[in-house]
Coordinates of C-alpha atoms in Angstrom, one line a residue:
X96 CA 63.4 30.0 -23.6
X97 CA 63.8 26.3 -22.4
X98 CA 65.3 24.6 -19.6
X99 CA 67.7 23.0 -22.0
X100 CA 68.5 26.4 -23.7
X101 CA 69.2 27.9 -20.1
X102 CA 71.5 24.9 -19.3
X103 CA 73.5 25.3 -22.3
X104 CA 74.2 28.6 -21.8
X105 CA 75.1 27.9 -18.0
X106 CA 77.7 25.0 -19.5
X107 CA 79.3 27.6 -21.8
X108 CA 80.2 29.5 -18.7
X109 CA 81.3 26.3 -17.0
X110 CA 83.7 25.5 -19.8
X111 CA 85.4 28.5 -19.6
X112 CA 85.9 28.1 -15.4
X113 CA 86.8 24.6 -16.0
X114 CA 89.6 25.0 -18.5
X115 CA 91.0 27.6 -16.7
X116 CA 91.3 26.1 -13.4
X117 CA 92.3 22.9 -14.5
X118 CA 95.8 24.1 -15.2
X119 CA 95.0 25.7 -18.5
X120 CA 93.6 22.3 -19.8
X121 CA 96.7 21.0 -21.3
X122 CA 96.9 17.2 -19.5
X123 CA 95.2 14.5 -20.9
X124 CA 93.1 13.7 -18.1
X125 CA 91.5 17.2 -18.3
X126 CA 91.3 17.5 -22.1
X127 CA 89.3 14.3 -21.6
X128 CA 86.8 16.2 -19.5
X129 CA 86.8 18.8 -21.7
X130 CA 85.8 16.6 -24.6
X131 CA 83.1 15.4 -22.4
X132 CA 82.0 19.2 -21.7
X133 CA 81.6 19.9 -25.5
X134 CA 79.9 16.6 -26.2
X135 CA 77.4 17.2 -23.5
X136 CA 77.0 21.1 -25.0
X137 CA 76.5 19.4 -28.4
X138 CA 73.9 17.1 -27.3
X139 CA 72.1 20.0 -25.5
X140 CA 71.7 21.6 -28.8
X141 CA 70.4 18.9 -30.5
X142 CA 68.1 17.9 -27.7
X143 CA 67.0 21.7 -27.8
X144 CA 66.5 21.9 -31.5
X145 CA 64.6 18.8 -31.2
X146 CA 62.0 20.1 -28.4
X147 CA 62.0 23.5 -30.3
X148 CA 61.1 22.2 -33.7
X149 CA 63.7 24.4 -35.0
X150 CA 67.3 23.9 -35.7
X151 CA 69.3 27.1 -35.0
X152 CA 73.1 28.0 -36.2
X153 CA 75.1 30.9 -36.7
X154 CA 76.0 32.3 -40.3
X155 CA 79.1 34.2 -39.0
X156 CA 82.2 33.3 -41.3
X157 CA 84.5 33.0 -38.4
X158 CA 83.7 29.8 -37.8
X159 CA 84.9 28.4 -41.2
X160 CA 88.6 28.7 -40.6
X161 CA 88.4 26.3 -37.1
X162 CA 86.4 23.6 -39.1
X163 CA 88.7 24.0 -42.2
X164 CA 91.8 23.7 -40.3
X165 CA 90.2 20.5 -38.6
X166 CA 89.3 19.1 -41.9
X167 CA 92.7 19.7 -43.4
X168 CA 94.3 18.0 -40.5
X169 CA 92.4 14.7 -41.1
X170 CA 93.6 15.0 -45.0
X171 CA 97.2 15.0 -43.8
X172 CA 96.6 11.6 -42.2
X173 CA 95.4 10.0 -45.5
X174 CA 97.3 7.4 -46.5
X175 CA 98.9 8.0 -50.0
X176 CA 100.8 4.8 -50.8
X177 CA 103.5 3.0 -48.6
X178 CA 107.4 3.6 -47.6
X179 CA 109.8 1.2 -49.2
X180 CA 110.8 -1.6 -46.5
X181 CA 113.4 -0.5 -44.3
X182 CA 115.0 -2.7 -41.9
X183 CA 112.6 -5.8 -42.4
X184 CA 109.7 -3.4 -41.9
X185 CA 107.2 -2.7 -44.5
X186 CA 103.6 -1.4 -45.1
X187 CA 104.2 1.8 -43.3
X188 CA 101.9 4.4 -44.6
X189 CA 103.0 7.3 -46.3
X190 CA 101.0 10.6 -45.3
X191 CA 101.4 14.4 -45.3
X192 CA 101.9 14.4 -41.8
X193 CA 105.2 13.4 -40.1
X194 CA 103.2 12.1 -37.0
X195 CA 99.9 10.9 -38.0
X196 CA 98.4 10.1 -34.6
X197 CA 99.5 13.7 -33.2
X198 CA 97.5 15.2 -36.3
X199 CA 94.4 13.4 -35.7
X200 CA 94.7 14.4 -32.0
X201 CA 95.1 18.2 -33.1
X202 CA 92.4 17.9 -35.5
X203 CA 89.9 16.2 -32.9
X204 CA 90.7 19.0 -30.5
X205 CA 90.4 22.2 -33.3
X206 CA 86.7 20.1 -34.2
X207 CA 85.8 20.4 -30.6
X208 CA 86.8 24.2 -30.3
X209 CA 84.7 24.7 -33.3
X210 CA 81.8 23.0 -31.8
X211 CA 82.0 25.2 -28.5
X212 CA 82.6 28.3 -30.6
X213 CA 79.4 27.4 -33.0
X214 CA 77.0 26.7 -30.3
X215 CA 78.3 29.7 -28.2
X216 CA 77.3 31.8 -30.9
X217 CA 73.7 30.3 -31.2
X218 CA 73.1 30.9 -27.4
X219 CA 74.1 34.5 -27.0
X220 CA 70.6 34.9 -28.4
X221 CA 69.6 38.1 -26.6
X222 CA 70.7 41.0 -25.0
X223 CA 70.0 39.7 -21.4
X224 CA 72.4 36.7 -22.3
X225 CA 74.9 39.4 -23.7
X226 CA 74.8 41.5 -20.7
X227 CA 75.2 38.0 -18.5
X228 CA 78.3 37.1 -20.3
X229 CA 80.0 40.5 -19.7
X230 CA 79.1 40.5 -16.3
X231 CA 80.5 36.7 -16.1
X232 CA 83.8 37.5 -17.9
X233 CA 84.4 40.7 -15.6
X234 CA 83.4 38.9 -12.3
X235 CA 85.3 35.8 -13.3
X236 CA 88.5 37.7 -14.5
X237 CA 88.6 40.0 -11.2
X238 CA 88.1 36.7 -8.8
X239 CA 90.8 34.9 -10.8
X240 CA 93.3 37.6 -10.5
X241 CA 92.8 38.1 -7.0
X242 CA 93.6 34.5 -6.4
X243 CA 96.7 34.6 -8.8
X244 CA 98.3 37.6 -6.8
X245 CA 97.3 35.6 -3.5
X246 CA 98.7 32.6 -4.4
X247 CA 102.1 34.6 -5.8
X248 CA 102.4 35.8 -2.3
X249 CA 101.5 32.5 -0.3
X250 CA 102.8 29.9 -2.3
X251 CA 104.6 31.1 -5.7
X252 CA 105.8 28.0 -7.0
X253 CA 103.1 25.6 -6.1
X254 CA 99.6 26.0 -8.0
X255 CA 97.0 25.5 -5.3
X256 CA 99.7 24.7 -2.9
X257 CA 100.0 21.4 -4.5
X258 CA 101.3 21.0 -8.0
X259 CA 104.7 22.2 -8.9
X260 CA 105.8 22.5 -12.5
X261 CA 108.9 21.3 -13.7
X262 CA 109.0 23.0 -17.0
X263 CA 107.8 26.6 -16.4
X264 CA 107.4 29.4 -14.1
X265 CA 103.7 29.0 -12.6
X266 CA 101.4 31.9 -12.1
X267 CA 97.8 31.5 -10.9
X268 CA 96.2 28.0 -12.5
X269 CA 98.5 28.1 -15.3
X270 CA 102.0 26.2 -15.5
X271 CA 103.5 28.9 -17.6
X272 CA 103.2 32.6 -16.4
X273 CA 103.1 33.8 -20.1
X274 CA 99.7 31.9 -20.3
X275 CA 98.2 33.5 -17.4
X276 CA 98.9 37.0 -18.9
X277 CA 97.2 35.9 -22.0
X278 CA 94.2 35.4 -19.9
X279 CA 94.4 38.6 -18.2
X280 CA 94.9 40.4 -21.6
X281 CA 91.4 39.0 -22.6
X282 CA 89.5 39.4 -19.4
X283 CA 90.9 42.7 -18.5
X284 CA 89.7 44.0 -22.1
X285 CA 85.7 43.9 -21.5
X286 CA 85.5 46.4 -18.4
X287 CA 88.2 48.4 -20.5
X288 CA 86.1 48.6 -23.7
X289 CA 82.8 49.8 -21.3
X290 CA 85.2 52.5 -19.9
X291 CA 86.9 54.0 -22.9
X292 CA 83.3 54.1 -24.5
X293 CA 81.4 55.6 -21.4
X294 CA 79.3 52.6 -21.4
X295 CA 79.4 52.1 -17.3
X296 CA 76.9 54.4 -15.1
X297 CA 78.7 56.8 -13.0
X298 CA 77.9 54.4 -9.5
X299 CA 79.7 51.6 -11.2
X300 CA 82.6 53.4 -12.4
X301 CA 84.8 52.8 -9.2
X302 CA 83.9 49.1 -9.3
X303 CA 85.1 48.6 -12.9
X304 CA 88.5 50.8 -12.2
X305 CA 89.1 48.3 -9.4
X306 CA 88.6 45.2 -11.4
X307 CA 90.9 46.6 -14.4
X308 CA 93.7 47.7 -11.9
X309 CA 93.6 44.4 -10.0
X310 CA 93.6 42.3 -13.4
X311 CA 96.5 44.8 -14.6
X312 CA 98.4 44.3 -11.4
X313 CA 98.2 40.5 -11.6
X314 CA 99.5 40.6 -15.1
X315 CA 102.3 42.7 -14.4
X316 CA 103.4 40.2 -11.2
X317 CA 103.3 37.4 -14.1
X318 CA 106.5 39.0 -15.3
X319 CA 105.7 37.9 -18.5
X320 CA 107.2 40.6 -21.0
X321 CA 104.7 39.3 -24.1
X322 CA 101.8 40.1 -22.0
X323 CA 102.9 43.6 -21.1
X324 CA 103.6 44.2 -24.7
X325 CA 100.1 43.0 -25.7
X326 CA 98.4 45.1 -22.9
X327 CA 99.9 48.0 -24.3
X328 CA 98.9 47.0 -27.8
X329 CA 95.6 46.4 -26.5
X330 CA 95.3 50.3 -24.9
X331 CA 96.6 51.6 -28.2
X332 CA 94.1 50.0 -30.1
X333 CA 91.4 51.0 -27.6
X334 CA 92.5 54.6 -27.8
X335 CA 92.2 54.1 -31.6
X336 CA 89.1 52.9 -31.8
X337 CA 87.3 55.2 -29.0
X338 CA 88.5 58.5 -30.5
X339 CA 88.7 58.2 -34.3
X340 CA 88.7 61.8 -35.8
X341 CA 87.2 63.6 -32.8
X342 CA 90.0 65.7 -32.3
X343 CA 92.8 66.1 -29.6
X344 CA 90.8 66.7 -26.3
X345 CA 89.3 63.2 -26.5
X346 CA 92.5 61.6 -27.1
X347 CA 94.4 63.4 -24.3
X348 CA 91.6 62.2 -22.0
X349 CA 92.1 58.6 -23.2
X350 CA 95.7 58.8 -23.0
X351 CA 95.7 60.2 -19.6
X352 CA 92.8 57.6 -18.4
X353 CA 95.4 54.8 -20.0
X354 CA 98.4 56.2 -18.0
X355 CA 96.5 56.3 -14.6
X356 CA 95.2 52.9 -15.2
X357 CA 98.6 51.6 -15.6
X358 CA 100.3 53.8 -13.0
X359 CA 97.5 52.1 -10.5
X360 CA 98.6 48.6 -11.7
X361 CA 102.3 49.1 -11.3
X362 CA 101.5 50.5 -8.0
X363 CA 99.6 47.5 -7.1
X364 CA 102.2 45.4 -8.2
X365 CA 104.9 47.2 -6.2
X366 CA 102.5 46.9 -3.3
X367 CA 102.2 43.5 -3.4
X368 CA 105.4 42.3 -4.6
X369 CA 108.1 44.9 -3.7
X370 CA 110.2 46.5 -6.0
X371 CA 111.5 43.1 -7.6
X372 CA 108.1 42.5 -8.9
X373 CA 109.1 44.6 -12.0
X374 CA 112.9 44.9 -11.9
X375 CA 112.7 40.8 -12.4
X376 CA 111.6 41.6 -15.9
X377 CA 115.3 42.4 -16.7
X378 CA 116.3 39.0 -14.9
X379 CA 113.9 37.1 -17.2
X380 CA 115.2 39.0 -20.4
X381 CA 118.7 37.5 -19.6
X382 CA 117.5 33.9 -19.2
X383 CA 119.6 31.5 -21.1
X384 CA 116.9 28.7 -21.3
X385 CA 117.3 27.5 -24.8
X386 CA 113.6 26.2 -25.0
X387 CA 113.0 30.2 -24.6
X388 CA 115.5 31.2 -27.0
X389 CA 113.1 32.3 -29.8
X390 CA 115.5 33.6 -32.3
X391 CA 117.0 30.3 -32.7
X392 CA 113.8 28.5 -32.7
X393 CA 112.2 30.7 -35.0
X394 CA 115.2 30.3 -37.6
X395 CA 114.9 26.4 -37.3
X396 CA 111.0 26.7 -38.0
X397 CA 111.6 28.7 -41.1
X398 CA 113.9 25.9 -42.4
X399 CA 111.1 23.6 -41.6
X400 CA 108.6 25.5 -43.4
X401 CA 111.0 25.6 -46.5
X402 CA 111.6 21.9 -46.5
X403 CA 107.7 20.9 -46.2
X404 CA 106.0 23.2 -48.6
X405 CA 103.3 23.5 -49.8
X406 CA 101.5 21.0 -47.5
X407 CA 103.0 21.3 -44.1
X408 CA 104.5 19.0 -41.5
X409 CA 101.1 17.8 -40.1
X410 CA 99.2 19.6 -37.3
X411 CA 100.8 18.8 -34.1
X412 CA 103.9 17.2 -35.7
X413 CA 106.1 20.2 -34.9
X414 CA 108.3 18.3 -32.2
X415 CA 109.4 15.9 -34.8
X416 CA 110.0 18.2 -37.9
X417 CA 111.7 20.7 -35.4
X418 CA 114.3 17.8 -34.5
X419 CA 115.6 17.3 -38.0
X420 CA 117.0 20.8 -38.4
X421 CA 117.7 21.7 -34.8
X422 CA 121.7 22.8 -34.8
X423 CA 121.8 22.6 -31.3
X424 CA 121.7 18.6 -31.6
X425 CA 118.6 18.1 -29.9
X426 CA 120.0 19.3 -26.6
X427 CA 116.3 20.5 -25.4
X428 CA 113.1 19.4 -26.5
X429 CA 111.1 22.0 -28.3
X430 CA 107.5 21.2 -28.8
X431 CA 106.4 24.8 -30.0
X432 CA 107.8 27.4 -32.1
X433 CA 106.8 30.4 -29.7
X434 CA 105.2 32.3 -32.8
X435 CA 101.6 31.0 -33.7
X436 CA 101.9 32.3 -37.2
X437 CA 105.4 30.4 -37.9
X438 CA 103.7 27.2 -36.6
X439 CA 100.8 27.3 -38.4
X440 CA 102.8 27.8 -41.6
X441 CA 105.1 24.7 -40.6
X442 CA 102.2 22.8 -39.6
X443 CA 99.9 23.2 -42.7
X444 CA 101.6 24.9 -45.4
X445 CA 100.1 27.5 -48.0
X446 CA 96.6 25.8 -46.8
X447 CA 97.5 27.0 -43.4
X448 CA 98.5 30.6 -44.5
X449 CA 95.4 30.7 -46.4
X450 CA 92.8 29.8 -43.6
X451 CA 94.8 31.9 -41.1
X452 CA 94.7 34.9 -43.6
X453 CA 91.1 34.4 -44.2
X454 CA 90.5 34.3 -40.5
X455 CA 92.5 37.5 -39.8
X456 CA 90.6 39.3 -42.6
X457 CA 87.4 38.7 -41.5
X458 CA 88.2 39.5 -37.9
X459 CA 89.4 42.7 -38.6
X460 CA 86.4 43.5 -40.7
X461 CA 84.0 42.3 -38.0
X462 CA 85.9 44.1 -35.4
X463 CA 86.0 47.4 -37.3
X464 CA 82.6 47.3 -38.3
X465 CA 81.0 46.5 -34.7
X466 CA 83.2 49.1 -32.9
X467 CA 81.1 51.5 -34.8
X468 CA 77.9 50.8 -33.1
X469 CA 75.8 53.8 -32.2
X470 CA 74.5 51.9 -29.2
X471 CA 76.9 52.8 -26.2
X472 CA 76.8 49.2 -24.4
X473 CA 77.0 47.3 -27.6
X474 CA 80.0 49.3 -28.9
X475 CA 81.8 48.6 -25.6
X476 CA 81.3 44.9 -25.9
X477 CA 82.3 45.4 -29.5
X478 CA 85.5 47.3 -28.6
X479 CA 86.4 45.4 -25.8
X480 CA 86.2 42.1 -27.4
X481 CA 87.9 43.2 -30.4
X482 CA 90.8 44.6 -28.5
X483 CA 91.3 41.5 -26.4
X484 CA 91.6 39.4 -29.6
X485 CA 93.8 41.5 -31.0
X486 CA 96.2 41.7 -27.7
X487 CA 96.3 37.8 -27.9
X488 CA 97.2 37.7 -31.6
X489 CA 99.9 40.4 -31.0
X490 CA 100.9 38.2 -27.8
X491 CA 101.0 35.0 -30.5
X492 CA 103.9 36.8 -32.3
X493 CA 106.1 35.9 -29.0
X494 CA 104.6 32.4 -27.7
X495 CA 102.2 29.9 -28.4
X496 CA 99.4 31.2 -26.2
X497 CA 96.3 29.7 -28.4
X498 CA 97.7 26.2 -28.4
X499 CA 96.3 26.4 -24.5
X500 CA 92.9 25.0 -24.4
X501 CA 91.7 27.7 -21.8
X502 CA 92.7 30.5 -23.9
X503 CA 91.4 29.3 -27.1
X504 CA 88.1 28.8 -25.0
X505 CA 88.2 32.4 -23.8
X506 CA 89.5 33.6 -27.3
X507 CA 86.4 32.3 -29.1
X508 CA 84.4 33.5 -26.3
X509 CA 85.4 36.9 -27.2
X510 CA 85.2 36.1 -30.7
X511 CA 81.2 35.1 -30.0
X512 CA 80.8 38.4 -28.2
X513 CA 82.1 40.5 -30.8
X514 CA 79.9 38.8 -33.2
X515 CA 76.8 39.0 -30.8
X516 CA 77.2 42.8 -30.4
X517 CA 76.5 43.2 -34.0
X518 CA 73.1 41.7 -33.8
X519 CA 69.7 42.9 -32.7
X520 CA 67.6 41.0 -30.4
X521 CA 64.0 40.9 -29.6
X522 CA 64.5 42.1 -26.1
X523 CA 66.8 45.2 -26.7
X524 CA 64.5 47.5 -29.0
X525 CA 64.8 50.2 -26.2
X526 CA 68.5 50.2 -26.1
X527 CA 68.9 51.1 -29.8
X528 CA 69.8 55.2 -30.5
X529 CA 69.0 55.2 -34.2
X530 CA 65.6 54.7 -35.8
X531 CA 64.4 51.3 -37.8
X532 CA 65.0 53.0 -40.9
X533 CA 68.9 53.2 -40.4
X534 CA 69.3 49.5 -39.9
X535 CA 69.9 46.8 -42.3
X536 CA 68.3 43.2 -42.0
X537 CA 71.0 40.5 -41.8
X538 CA 70.3 36.7 -41.0
X539 CA 73.3 36.0 -38.6
X540 CA 71.4 33.4 -36.6
X541 CA 69.1 31.3 -38.7
X542 CA 66.6 28.5 -37.5
X543 CA 65.4 25.4 -39.8
X544 CA 62.2 23.9 -39.3
X545 CA 60.6 26.4 -37.4
X546 CA 60.4 30.3 -37.3
X547 CA 63.3 32.0 -38.8
X548 CA 64.9 34.3 -36.5
X549 CA 66.0 37.5 -38.1
X550 CA 68.6 39.7 -36.7
X551 CA 69.0 43.5 -37.6
X552 CA 72.3 45.2 -37.6
X553 CA 73.2 48.8 -37.5
X554 CA 74.7 50.2 -40.3
X555 CA 78.0 52.7 -39.3

């Protein structure tokens, strides 16, 4: 393993931390730094390939939707003639996108995320790396949740005691509490998955339980209703995946464990924030903020979709498209649809619907397949990563969480863990419970110009 290889893995972890700490990486200066990090990651991969004499890449089909959507974004910016002269102005190019510049930026952002995902898939190339990434997410999630709880007590309206958001209720390092909840949904999924499948050694279980309870308490303190619903959906999926047809006894035990963890998290939230930490859910539900009136926004978005089929309004052009159909006469600027599924269809039309449908199909196929692993640790990682990504997909029904760079990065990291949990590496032969005769070969990571690295997946 070369130094470039090791540094690339370190940089992947650094990107996860940076994008989270830098207010979710939604502002232009932090986005620029994110692109610099991704470019450096790509250069490291190229230099490592040159040094080792082999070009390694992943064959996972889950990479295709990101790159396909980015390519379609660039297609939406291609001039298809010009508009007729109006008010003395002529030569304005006619494009599919209503706002070509915003579409180009969005396409470039998707391209950067695709590169991050592809390189992460390549560098999760050993059982040791897989364990290190799992440990990193659990430890970082624990520390970050502790910081968020501490900040909510000492400085509830200012991030790091400095920055005060004018457009949302901040929590942790995010300017919107719902984004923080989405982050915790993913971070908590890995220890939950390992606990539910029994992959944690007895002497370490208490540490994992403490991490889960702390992260759960932080999520409740964020007062995100979407986050709470998504966490419950995550736990239900974990119960389904880890019990199957095993009978009522295991189901009762898993349900009891779930209720115990939720009760502990609620107790922690009440202890830190008092009883108002939960009763304020009702207050937030009564909010009259137009920008969070989801029913109105969704109705307008449906009109936008109907008017711009089959090609969409253009990636990133939602605000401009929304304004023309807003029955409230633009009283408030709405930048997102608060439903990622509606927005992808609004932005990319039938192409976006097809790409999104393919991603969901491949995602559930990968998750169900790898959650049946015989190796306990691998199954725990697969189940946890699958449930964490599923929770965010549920949360995306109510919010625009995957439009936040930090959340997209962590989502893709969990997705890479899900894919990697289905591989077999050279350093994990002893971890497998079944003999080689019951495994099938697949080249999930391939190298060109050097030795071909064949991975082995275990059949369910």
